[in-house]
Amino acid sequence: MRNTEQSVRVTVTRNGPYVVAGRVRLSELTIATDAAGVSEEWIGRDHPAGKAAIALCRCGHSRNKPFCDGSHARVGFDGTEVASRTPYLEQAQAFDGPALALLDVEKLCAFARFCDANGQVWNEVAQTADPEMRETFTRQVQDCPSGRLVAWDKARQAAIEPDVEPSIGFIEDPAEGCSGPIWLRGGIAVISADGAAYELRQRVTLCRCGSSENKPFCDGTHAAIKFQAK
């Protein structure tokens, strides 16, 4: 959703890994929860960046996760891409508030659950005339890794997104007892195996369990199957 050209890109290979071109920060990102088990914050730990070009597992079977070790060929991985290429704004359902709206494309959900705190963001948006609630609402929406949820400034007709450097995170979800998707932040281009570019967005999650029905994007299946990357 930002038009800034980036030197980092991720290419989906046919029935194979994601190939990352360009040097980019890698990190492990853990969902930390409060005493009630509600997602509260992200805890990050740097991961060795490695080479300028790396291949990341997307079949879920590599013994060297998050990197590819060729297991996709051994298991006969079907990585057929089925995700819609319709622009986000044309897919989104809008929930209206005083100055902000909440945009939602449910099929992009990566099940990180930051949306559930404080009575859920779908209810909070109606209270965003209050500065404190507006700040809380915006933070929760921006913590949604997949970009399913977007805080929309109605006056500017623009998304409210943090200005962050491109980075790639590997999500861990101890509360659900599983590993989550690959989180692309900062407007990293995603190129399909057929050479077409997906819409450039600030937050995207790519499937790495191999079982999403919205490939190459995550649909939350990792939580249902208790995918383990470690």
Coordinates of N, CA and C in Angstrom, one line a residue:
M1 N 0.8 -1.2 0.0 CA 0.0 0.0 0.0 C 0.9 1.3 0.0
R2 N 2.2 1.1 0.0 CA 3.1 2.2 -0.2 C 3.8 2.0 -1.5
N3 N 4.0 3.0 -2.3 CA 4.6 2.9 -3.6 C 6.1 3.0 -3.7
T4 N 6.7 3.1 -2.5 CA 8.2 3.2 -2.5 C 8.8 1.9 -3.0
E5 N 9.7 2.1 -4.0 CA 10.4 1.0 -4.6 C 11.3 0.4 -3.6
Q6 N 11.3 -0.9 -3.5 CA 12.2 -1.6 -2.6 C 13.1 -2.5 -3.3
S7 N 14.4 -2.7 -2.8 CA 15.3 -3.6 -3.5 C 15.1 -5.0 -3.0
V8 N 14.4 -5.2 -2.0 CA 14.1 -6.6 -1.5 C 12.8 -7.1 -2.1
R9 N 12.9 -8.4 -2.6 CA 11.7 -9.0 -3.1 C 11.7 -10.5 -2.8
V10 N 10.5 -11.1 -2.8 CA 10.4 -12.5 -2.5 C 9.7 -13.1 -3.7
T11 N 10.3 -14.1 -4.3 CA 9.7 -14.8 -5.5 C 9.3 -16.2 -5.1
V12 N 8.0 -16.5 -5.4 CA 7.4 -17.8 -5.1 C 7.9 -18.7 -6.3
T13 N 8.5 -19.8 -6.0 CA 8.9 -20.7 -7.0 C 7.9 -21.8 -7.2
R14 N 7.8 -22.4 -8.3 CA 6.7 -23.4 -8.6 C 7.0 -24.6 -7.8
N15 N 6.1 -24.9 -6.8 CA 6.2 -26.1 -6.0 C 7.5 -26.2 -5.2
G16 N 8.1 -25.0 -5.0 CA 9.4 -24.9 -4.3 C 9.4 -23.8 -3.3
P17 N 10.6 -23.3 -2.9 CA 10.7 -22.4 -1.8 C 10.4 -20.9 -2.3
Y18 N 10.4 -20.0 -1.3 CA 10.4 -18.6 -1.5 C 11.9 -18.2 -1.7
V19 N 12.2 -17.5 -2.8 CA 13.6 -17.0 -3.0 C 13.6 -15.5 -2.7
V20 N 14.4 -15.2 -1.7 CA 14.5 -13.8 -1.2 C 15.8 -13.1 -1.9
A21 N 15.5 -12.0 -2.6 CA 16.6 -11.3 -3.2 C 16.8 -10.0 -2.5
G22 N 18.1 -9.6 -2.2 CA 18.4 -8.4 -1.5 C 18.6 -8.7 -0.1
R23 N 19.5 -7.9 0.5 CA 19.8 -8.1 1.9 C 18.7 -7.5 2.8
V24 N 18.2 -8.3 3.8 CA 17.1 -7.9 4.6 C 17.3 -8.5 6.0
R25 N 16.8 -7.7 7.0 CA 16.9 -8.2 8.3 C 15.9 -9.4 8.5
L26 N 16.4 -10.4 9.2 CA 15.6 -11.6 9.5 C 15.5 -11.6 11.0
S27 N 14.3 -12.0 11.5 CA 14.1 -12.1 13.0 C 13.1 -13.2 13.3
E28 N 13.1 -13.7 14.5 CA 12.1 -14.6 15.1 C 11.2 -13.7 15.9
L29 N 9.9 -13.8 15.6 CA 8.9 -12.9 16.3 C 7.9 -13.8 17.0
T30 N 7.9 -13.6 18.3 CA 7.1 -14.4 19.2 C 5.8 -13.6 19.7
I31 N 4.7 -14.2 19.6 CA 3.5 -13.6 20.1 C 3.4 -13.8 21.7
A32 N 3.5 -12.7 22.4 CA 3.5 -12.8 23.9 C 2.0 -12.4 24.3
T33 N 1.5 -13.2 25.3 CA 0.2 -13.0 25.7 C 0.1 -12.6 27.2
D34 N -1.0 -12.0 27.6 CA -1.2 -11.6 29.0 C -1.6 -12.9 29.8
A35 N -2.0 -12.6 31.0 CA -2.3 -13.7 31.9 C -3.6 -14.5 31.5
A36 N -4.4 -13.8 30.7 CA -5.7 -14.4 30.2 C -5.5 -15.0 28.8
G37 N -4.2 -15.0 28.3 CA -4.0 -15.6 27.0 C -4.3 -14.8 25.8
V38 N -4.5 -13.5 26.1 CA -4.8 -12.5 24.9 C -3.5 -12.0 24.4
S39 N -3.3 -12.0 23.1 CA -2.1 -11.5 22.4 C -1.9 -10.1 22.8
E40 N -0.7 -9.8 23.3 CA -0.4 -8.5 23.9 C 0.7 -7.7 23.2
E41 N 1.8 -8.4 22.8 CA 2.9 -7.7 22.1 C 3.8 -8.7 21.4
W42 N 4.6 -8.2 20.5 CA 5.6 -9.0 19.7 C 6.9 -8.9 20.4
I43 N 7.5 -10.0 20.6 CA 8.9 -10.1 21.1 C 9.8 -10.6 20.0
G44 N 10.8 -9.7 19.6 CA 11.7 -10.1 18.5 C 13.1 -10.5 18.9
R45 N 13.6 -11.4 18.1 CA 15.0 -11.8 18.3 C 15.6 -11.9 16.9
D46 N 16.8 -11.3 16.7 CA 17.4 -11.3 15.4 C 17.8 -12.7 15.0
H47 N 17.7 -13.0 13.7 CA 18.1 -14.3 13.1 C 19.2 -13.9 12.2
P48 N 20.2 -14.8 12.1 CA 21.3 -14.5 11.2 C 20.9 -14.2 9.8
A49 N 21.3 -13.1 9.2 CA 20.8 -12.7 7.9 C 21.3 -13.6 6.8
G50 N 22.5 -14.1 6.9 CA 23.0 -15.0 5.9 C 23.4 -14.3 4.6
K51 N 23.2 -15.0 3.5 CA 23.6 -14.4 2.2 C 22.6 -13.4 1.6
A52 N 23.0 -12.7 0.6 CA 22.1 -11.7 -0.1 C 20.9 -12.4 -0.7
A53 N 21.0 -13.7 -1.1 CA 19.9 -14.4 -1.7 C 19.7 -15.7 -0.9
I54 N 18.5 -15.9 -0.4 CA 18.2 -17.1 0.4 C 17.0 -17.7 -0.1
A55 N 16.8 -19.0 0.2 CA 15.6 -19.7 -0.1 C 14.9 -20.2 1.2
L56 N 13.6 -19.8 1.4 CA 12.9 -20.1 2.6 C 11.9 -21.2 2.3
C57 N 11.8 -22.2 3.2 CA 10.9 -23.3 3.1 C 9.5 -22.8 3.1
R58 N 8.7 -23.4 2.2 CA 7.2 -23.2 2.2 C 6.4 -24.4 2.2
C59 N 7.1 -25.6 2.1 CA 6.4 -26.9 2.1 C 6.1 -27.4 3.5
G60 N 6.9 -26.9 4.5 CA 6.8 -27.3 5.9 C 7.6 -28.5 6.3
H61 N 8.4 -29.0 5.4 CA 9.1 -30.3 5.7 C 10.6 -30.1 5.8
S62 N 11.1 -29.0 5.5 CA 12.6 -28.8 5.6 C 13.1 -29.2 7.0
R63 N 14.3 -29.8 7.0 CA 14.9 -30.1 8.3 C 15.8 -29.0 8.7
N64 N 15.8 -27.9 7.9 CA 16.7 -26.8 8.2 C 15.9 -25.5 8.2
K65 N 14.6 -25.6 8.7 CA 13.7 -24.4 8.8 C 14.4 -23.2 9.5
P66 N 14.2 -22.0 9.1 CA 13.3 -21.6 8.0 C 13.8 -21.7 6.6
F67 N 15.0 -22.3 6.4 CA 15.5 -22.4 5.1 C 15.2 -23.7 4.4
C68 N 15.1 -23.6 3.1 CA 14.8 -24.8 2.2 C 16.0 -25.7 2.2
D69 N 15.7 -27.0 2.3 CA 16.7 -28.1 2.1 C 16.4 -29.0 1.0
G70 N 15.4 -28.6 0.1 CA 15.0 -29.5 -1.0 C 13.9 -30.5 -0.7
S71 N 13.4 -30.5 0.5 CA 12.4 -31.5 0.9 C 11.1 -31.4 0.1
H72 N 10.8 -30.2 -0.5 CA 9.6 -30.1 -1.3 C 9.6 -31.1 -2.5
A73 N 10.8 -31.4 -3.0 CA 10.9 -32.4 -4.1 C 10.6 -33.8 -3.6
R74 N 11.2 -34.1 -2.4 CA 11.0 -35.4 -1.8 C 9.6 -35.7 -1.4
V75 N 8.8 -34.7 -1.0 CA 7.5 -35.0 -0.5 C 6.4 -34.7 -1.6
G76 N 6.9 -34.2 -2.7 CA 5.9 -33.9 -3.8 C 5.0 -32.8 -3.5
F77 N 5.6 -31.7 -2.9 CA 4.8 -30.6 -2.5 C 4.0 -29.9 -3.6
D78 N 2.7 -29.7 -3.4 CA 1.9 -28.9 -4.4 C 1.8 -27.5 -3.8
G79 N 2.5 -26.6 -4.4 CA 2.4 -25.2 -3.9 C 1.6 -24.3 -4.8
T80 N 0.7 -24.8 -5.5 CA -0.1 -24.0 -6.5 C -0.7 -22.8 -5.8
E81 N -0.5 -21.7 -6.4 CA -1.0 -20.4 -5.9 C -2.4 -20.2 -6.3
V82 N -3.2 -19.9 -5.3 CA -4.7 -19.7 -5.5 C -5.2 -18.4 -5.0
A83 N -4.4 -17.6 -4.4 CA -4.8 -16.4 -3.8 C -5.3 -15.4 -4.8
S84 N -6.3 -14.6 -4.4 CA -6.9 -13.6 -5.3 C -5.8 -12.5 -5.6
R85 N -5.8 -12.0 -6.8 CA -5.0 -10.9 -7.1 C -5.8 -9.6 -7.2
T86 N -7.0 -9.6 -6.8 CA -7.8 -8.4 -6.7 C -7.2 -7.5 -5.6
P87 N -7.1 -6.2 -5.9 CA -6.5 -5.3 -4.9 C -7.3 -5.3 -3.6
Y88 N -6.5 -5.1 -2.5 CA -7.1 -5.2 -1.1 C -8.3 -4.3 -1.0
L89 N -8.2 -3.1 -1.4 CA -9.4 -2.2 -1.2 C -10.6 -2.6 -1.9
E90 N -10.5 -3.4 -3.0 CA -11.7 -3.9 -3.7 C -12.3 -5.1 -3.0
Q91 N -11.5 -5.7 -2.1 CA -12.0 -6.9 -1.4 C -12.5 -6.6 0.0
A92 N -12.0 -5.4 0.6 CA -12.2 -5.1 2.0 C -13.7 -4.8 2.4
Q93 N -14.1 -5.3 3.5 CA -15.3 -4.8 4.2 C -14.9 -3.7 5.1
A94 N -15.7 -2.7 5.1 CA -15.4 -1.5 5.9 C -16.3 -1.4 7.2
F95 N -15.7 -1.1 8.3 CA -16.5 -0.9 9.6 C -16.2 0.6 9.9
D96 N -17.3 1.4 10.0 CA -17.1 2.9 10.1 C -16.9 3.3 11.5
G97 N -16.1 4.4 11.7 CA -15.9 5.1 12.9 C -16.0 6.6 12.7
P98 N -15.7 7.4 13.7 CA -15.8 8.9 13.6 C -14.9 9.5 12.6
A99 N -13.6 9.2 12.7 CA -12.6 9.7 11.7 C -11.8 8.6 11.1
L100 N -11.9 7.4 11.7 CA -11.2 6.2 11.1 C -12.3 5.2 10.7
A101 N -11.9 4.3 9.8 CA -12.6 3.1 9.5 C -11.7 1.9 9.7
L102 N -12.3 0.8 9.9 CA -11.6 -0.5 9.9 C -11.9 -1.2 8.6
L103 N -10.8 -1.6 7.9 CA -11.0 -2.4 6.7 C -10.6 -3.8 7.0
D104 N -11.3 -4.8 6.5 CA -11.1 -6.2 6.8 C -11.3 -7.1 5.6
V105 N -10.2 -7.9 5.4 CA -10.3 -9.0 4.4 C -10.1 -10.3 5.1
E106 N -11.2 -10.9 5.5 CA -11.1 -12.0 6.5 C -10.2 -13.2 6.0
K107 N -10.2 -13.5 4.7 CA -9.5 -14.7 4.2 C -8.0 -14.5 4.4
L108 N -7.5 -13.3 4.7 CA -6.1 -13.1 4.9 C -5.7 -13.4 6.3
C109 N -6.6 -13.8 7.2 CA -6.3 -13.9 8.6 C -5.2 -14.9 8.9
A110 N -4.2 -14.5 9.7 CA -3.1 -15.4 10.1 C -3.2 -15.9 11.5
F111 N -4.3 -15.5 12.2 CA -4.7 -16.0 13.5 C -3.7 -15.6 14.6
A112 N -3.3 -14.3 14.5 CA -2.4 -13.8 15.6 C -3.1 -13.2 16.8
R113 N -4.4 -12.9 16.6 CA -5.4 -12.6 17.6 C -5.1 -11.2 18.4
F114 N -4.3 -10.4 17.8 CA -4.2 -9.0 18.5 C -5.4 -8.2 18.4
C115 N -6.3 -8.6 17.5 CA -7.6 -7.9 17.3 C -8.6 -8.1 18.4
D116 N -8.3 -9.1 19.3 CA -9.3 -9.5 20.2 C -9.3 -8.7 21.5
A117 N -8.1 -8.1 21.8 CA -8.0 -7.3 23.1 C -9.0 -6.2 23.2
N118 N -9.3 -5.7 24.4 CA -10.1 -4.5 24.6 C -11.4 -4.5 23.9
G119 N -12.0 -5.7 23.9 CA -13.4 -5.7 23.3 C -13.4 -5.9 21.8
Q120 N -12.3 -6.1 21.2 CA -12.2 -6.4 19.7 C -12.2 -5.1 18.9
V121 N -11.3 -5.0 17.9 CA -11.2 -3.8 17.1 C -12.4 -3.5 16.3
W122 N -13.3 -4.5 16.0 CA -14.5 -4.2 15.2 C -15.5 -3.3 16.1
N123 N -15.4 -3.4 17.4 CA -16.2 -2.6 18.3 C -15.4 -1.3 18.6
E124 N -14.1 -1.4 18.8 CA -13.3 -0.2 19.1 C -13.4 0.9 18.1
V125 N -13.5 0.6 16.8 CA -13.5 1.6 15.8 C -14.5 2.7 16.0
A126 N -15.7 2.3 16.6 CA -16.7 3.3 16.8 C -16.4 4.3 17.9
Q127 N -15.3 4.0 18.7 CA -15.0 4.8 19.8 C -13.7 5.6 19.6
T128 N -13.2 5.7 18.4 CA -11.9 6.3 18.1 C -11.9 7.8 18.1
A129 N -13.1 8.4 18.4 CA -13.0 9.9 18.6 C -12.2 10.2 19.9
D130 N -12.2 9.2 20.8 CA -11.4 9.3 22.0 C -9.9 9.1 21.7
P131 N -9.0 10.0 21.9 CA -7.6 9.9 21.5 C -6.9 8.6 22.1
E132 N -7.2 8.2 23.3 CA -6.6 7.0 23.9 C -7.1 5.8 23.2
M133 N -8.4 5.7 22.9 CA -8.9 4.6 22.2 C -8.4 4.5 20.8
R134 N -8.3 5.7 20.2 CA -7.7 5.7 18.8 C -6.3 5.1 18.7
E135 N -5.5 5.5 19.7 CA -4.1 5.0 19.8 C -4.1 3.5 20.0
T136 N -5.0 3.0 20.9 CA -5.0 1.6 21.2 C -5.5 0.8 20.0
F137 N -6.6 1.3 19.3 CA -7.1 0.7 18.1 C -6.1 0.6 17.0
T138 N -5.4 1.7 16.8 CA -4.4 1.7 15.7 C -3.3 0.8 16.0
R139 N -2.8 0.7 17.2 CA -1.7 -0.2 17.6 C -2.1 -1.7 17.3
Q140 N -3.4 -2.0 17.8 CA -3.8 -3.4 17.6 C -3.9 -3.8 16.2
V141 N -4.5 -2.8 15.4 CA -4.6 -3.1 13.9 C -3.2 -3.3 13.3
Q142 N -2.3 -2.4 13.6 CA -1.0 -2.5 13.0 C -0.2 -3.8 13.5
D143 N -0.6 -4.4 14.6 CA 0.0 -5.6 15.1 C -0.5 -6.8 14.3
C144 N -1.5 -6.7 13.5 CA -2.1 -7.7 12.7 C -1.0 -8.0 11.6
P145 N -0.3 -9.2 11.7 CA 0.8 -9.3 10.7 C 0.4 -9.5 9.3
S146 N -0.7 -10.1 9.0 CA -1.1 -10.4 7.6 C -1.6 -9.2 6.9
G147 N -1.9 -8.1 7.6 CA -2.6 -7.0 6.9 C -4.0 -7.3 6.6
R148 N -4.6 -8.3 7.2 CA -6.0 -8.5 7.1 C -6.8 -7.3 7.5
L149 N -6.3 -6.7 8.6 CA -6.9 -5.5 9.1 C -6.1 -4.2 8.8
V150 N -6.8 -3.2 8.4 CA -6.1 -1.9 8.1 C -6.9 -0.8 8.8
A151 N -6.2 0.1 9.5 CA -6.8 1.4 10.0 C -6.8 2.4 8.8
W152 N -8.0 3.0 8.5 CA -8.1 3.8 7.4 C -8.5 5.2 7.8
D153 N -7.7 6.2 7.5 CA -8.0 7.6 7.8 C -8.9 8.1 6.7
K154 N -10.1 8.4 7.1 CA -11.2 8.8 6.2 C -10.9 10.2 5.5
A155 N -10.3 11.1 6.3 CA -10.0 12.5 5.8 C -9.0 12.4 4.7
R156 N -7.9 11.6 4.9 CA -6.8 11.6 4.0 C -7.1 10.5 2.9
Q157 N -8.1 9.6 3.2 CA -8.3 8.5 2.3 C -7.0 7.7 2.1
A158 N -6.5 7.3 3.2 CA -5.2 6.6 3.2 C -5.1 5.7 4.4
A159 N -4.4 4.6 4.3 CA -4.1 3.7 5.4 C -3.1 4.3 6.3
I160 N -3.3 3.9 7.6 CA -2.4 4.3 8.7 C -1.4 3.2 8.9
E161 N -0.2 3.3 8.5 CA 0.8 2.2 8.6 C 2.1 2.8 9.2
P162 N 2.8 2.0 10.0 CA 4.1 2.5 10.5 C 5.1 2.5 9.4
D163 N 6.0 3.5 9.5 CA 7.1 3.6 8.5 C 8.2 2.8 9.0
V164 N 8.4 1.5 8.5 CA 9.4 0.6 9.0 C 10.2 0.2 7.8
E165 N 11.5 -0.2 8.1 CA 12.4 -0.8 7.1 C 11.9 -2.2 6.7
P166 N 12.2 -2.6 5.5 CA 11.8 -4.0 5.1 C 12.4 -5.0 6.0
S167 N 11.7 -6.0 6.4 CA 12.2 -7.1 7.3 C 11.4 -8.3 7.1
I168 N 11.9 -9.5 7.5 CA 11.2 -10.7 7.3 C 11.3 -11.4 8.7
G169 N 10.1 -11.8 9.2 CA 10.0 -12.4 10.5 C 9.4 -13.8 10.4
F170 N 9.9 -14.7 11.3 CA 9.4 -16.0 11.4 C 8.6 -16.1 12.7
I171 N 7.3 -16.3 12.6 CA 6.4 -16.1 13.8 C 6.3 -17.4 14.6
E172 N 6.4 -17.3 15.9 CA 6.2 -18.4 16.8 C 5.1 -18.0 17.8
D173 N 4.2 -19.0 18.0 CA 3.0 -18.7 18.8 C 2.9 -19.7 19.9
P174 N 3.6 -19.5 21.1 CA 3.6 -20.4 22.2 C 2.2 -20.7 22.8
A175 N 1.3 -19.7 22.8 CA 0.0 -19.8 23.3 C -0.8 -20.9 22.6
E176 N -0.6 -21.0 21.3 CA -1.3 -22.0 20.5 C -0.4 -23.2 20.3
G177 N 0.8 -23.2 20.8 CA 1.7 -24.4 20.7 C 2.1 -24.7 19.2
C178 N 2.3 -23.6 18.5 CA 2.7 -23.8 17.1 C 3.6 -22.7 16.6
S179 N 4.1 -22.9 15.4 CA 4.9 -21.9 14.6 C 3.9 -21.3 13.6
G180 N 4.1 -20.0 13.4 CA 3.2 -19.3 12.4 C 3.9 -19.0 11.1
P181 N 3.3 -18.1 10.4 CA 3.8 -17.9 9.0 C 5.1 -17.0 8.9
I182 N 5.5 -16.7 7.7 CA 6.6 -15.7 7.5 C 5.9 -14.4 7.3
W183 N 6.4 -13.4 8.1 CA 5.9 -12.1 8.1 C 6.8 -11.1 7.3
L184 N 6.3 -10.6 6.2 CA 7.0 -9.6 5.4 C 6.5 -8.2 5.9
R185 N 7.4 -7.3 6.2 CA 7.0 -6.0 6.7 C 7.8 -4.9 5.9
G186 N 7.2 -3.8 5.7 CA 7.9 -2.7 5.1 C 7.8 -2.6 3.6
G187 N 6.8 -3.2 3.0 CA 6.6 -3.1 1.6 C 7.5 -4.0 0.7
I188 N 7.7 -5.2 1.1 CA 8.5 -6.2 0.3 C 7.7 -6.7 -0.8
A189 N 8.2 -6.7 -2.0 CA 7.5 -7.2 -3.2 C 7.4 -8.7 -3.1
V190 N 6.2 -9.2 -3.5 CA 6.0 -10.7 -3.6 C 5.7 -10.9 -5.1
I191 N 6.5 -11.8 -5.7 CA 6.4 -12.1 -7.1 C 5.9 -13.6 -7.3
S192 N 4.8 -13.8 -8.0 CA 4.3 -15.1 -8.3 C 5.2 -15.9 -9.1
A193 N 5.0 -17.3 -9.1 CA 5.8 -18.2 -9.9 C 5.6 -17.9 -11.4
D194 N 4.5 -17.3 -11.7 CA 4.3 -17.0 -13.2 C 4.8 -15.6 -13.5
G195 N 5.5 -14.9 -12.6 CA 6.2 -13.7 -12.9 C 5.4 -12.4 -12.6
A196 N 4.1 -12.6 -12.2 CA 3.3 -11.4 -11.9 C 3.5 -11.0 -10.5
A197 N 3.5 -9.7 -10.3 CA 3.7 -9.1 -8.9 C 2.3 -9.0 -8.2
Y198 N 2.3 -9.5 -6.9 CA 1.1 -9.3 -6.1 C 1.1 -7.8 -5.7
E199 N 0.0 -7.3 -5.2 CA -0.1 -6.0 -4.7 C 0.9 -5.7 -3.6
L200 N 1.6 -4.6 -3.7 CA 2.6 -4.2 -2.7 C 1.9 -3.7 -1.5
R201 N 2.2 -4.4 -0.4 CA 1.5 -4.0 0.9 C 2.5 -4.0 2.0
Q202 N 2.2 -3.2 3.1 CA 3.1 -3.0 4.2 C 3.2 -4.3 5.1
R203 N 2.2 -5.1 5.1 CA 2.1 -6.2 6.0 C 1.6 -7.4 5.2
V204 N 2.3 -8.5 5.2 CA 1.9 -9.7 4.4 C 2.4 -10.9 5.2
T205 N 1.6 -12.0 5.2 CA 2.1 -13.2 5.8 C 2.1 -14.3 4.8
L206 N 3.2 -15.0 4.6 CA 3.3 -16.1 3.6 C 3.2 -17.4 4.4
C207 N 2.5 -18.4 3.8 CA 2.4 -19.7 4.4 C 3.8 -20.4 4.4
R208 N 4.1 -21.0 5.5 CA 5.3 -21.9 5.6 C 5.0 -23.3 6.2
C209 N 3.7 -23.5 6.5 CA 3.3 -24.9 6.9 C 3.0 -25.8 5.7
G210 N 2.8 -25.2 4.6 CA 2.5 -25.9 3.4 C 1.0 -26.3 3.2
S211 N 0.2 -25.9 4.1 CA -1.2 -26.4 4.1 C -2.3 -25.3 3.9
S212 N -1.9 -24.1 3.7 CA -2.8 -23.0 3.5 C -3.6 -23.2 2.2
E213 N -4.9 -22.9 2.3 CA -5.7 -22.9 1.1 C -5.8 -21.6 0.4
N214 N -4.9 -20.7 0.8 CA -4.9 -19.4 0.1 C -3.4 -19.1 -0.3
K215 N -2.7 -20.1 -0.7 CA -1.3 -19.9 -1.1 C -1.1 -18.8 -2.1
P216 N 0.0 -18.1 -2.0 CA 1.1 -18.2 -1.1 C 0.9 -17.6 0.3
F217 N -0.3 -17.1 0.5 CA -0.5 -16.4 1.8 C -1.0 -17.3 2.8
C218 N -0.8 -17.0 4.1 CA -1.3 -17.7 5.2 C -2.8 -17.6 5.4
D219 N -3.4 -18.7 5.8 CA -4.9 -18.6 6.2 C -5.1 -19.1 7.6
G220 N -4.1 -19.2 8.4 CA -4.3 -19.7 9.8 C -4.2 -21.2 10.0
T221 N -4.0 -22.0 8.9 CA -4.1 -23.4 9.1 C -3.0 -23.9 10.0
H222 N -1.9 -23.2 10.1 CA -0.8 -23.6 11.0 C -1.2 -23.9 12.4
A223 N -2.2 -23.1 12.8 CA -2.7 -23.3 14.2 C -3.5 -24.5 14.3
A224 N -4.3 -24.8 13.3 CA -5.2 -26.0 13.3 C -4.4 -27.3 13.3
I225 N -3.2 -27.3 12.6 CA -2.4 -28.5 12.4 C -1.3 -28.5 13.4
K226 N -1.1 -27.4 14.2 CA 0.0 -27.3 15.2 C 1.3 -27.5 14.5
F227 N 1.5 -26.7 13.5 CA 2.8 -26.8 12.7 C 4.0 -26.4 13.6
Q228 N 5.0 -27.1 13.5 CA 6.3 -26.9 14.3 C 7.4 -26.6 13.3
A229 N 8.0 -25.5 13.5 CA 9.2 -25.1 12.7 C 10.5 -25.4 13.4
K230 N 10.4 -25.8 14.7 CA 11.6 -26.1 15.4 C 11.8 -27.6 15.7

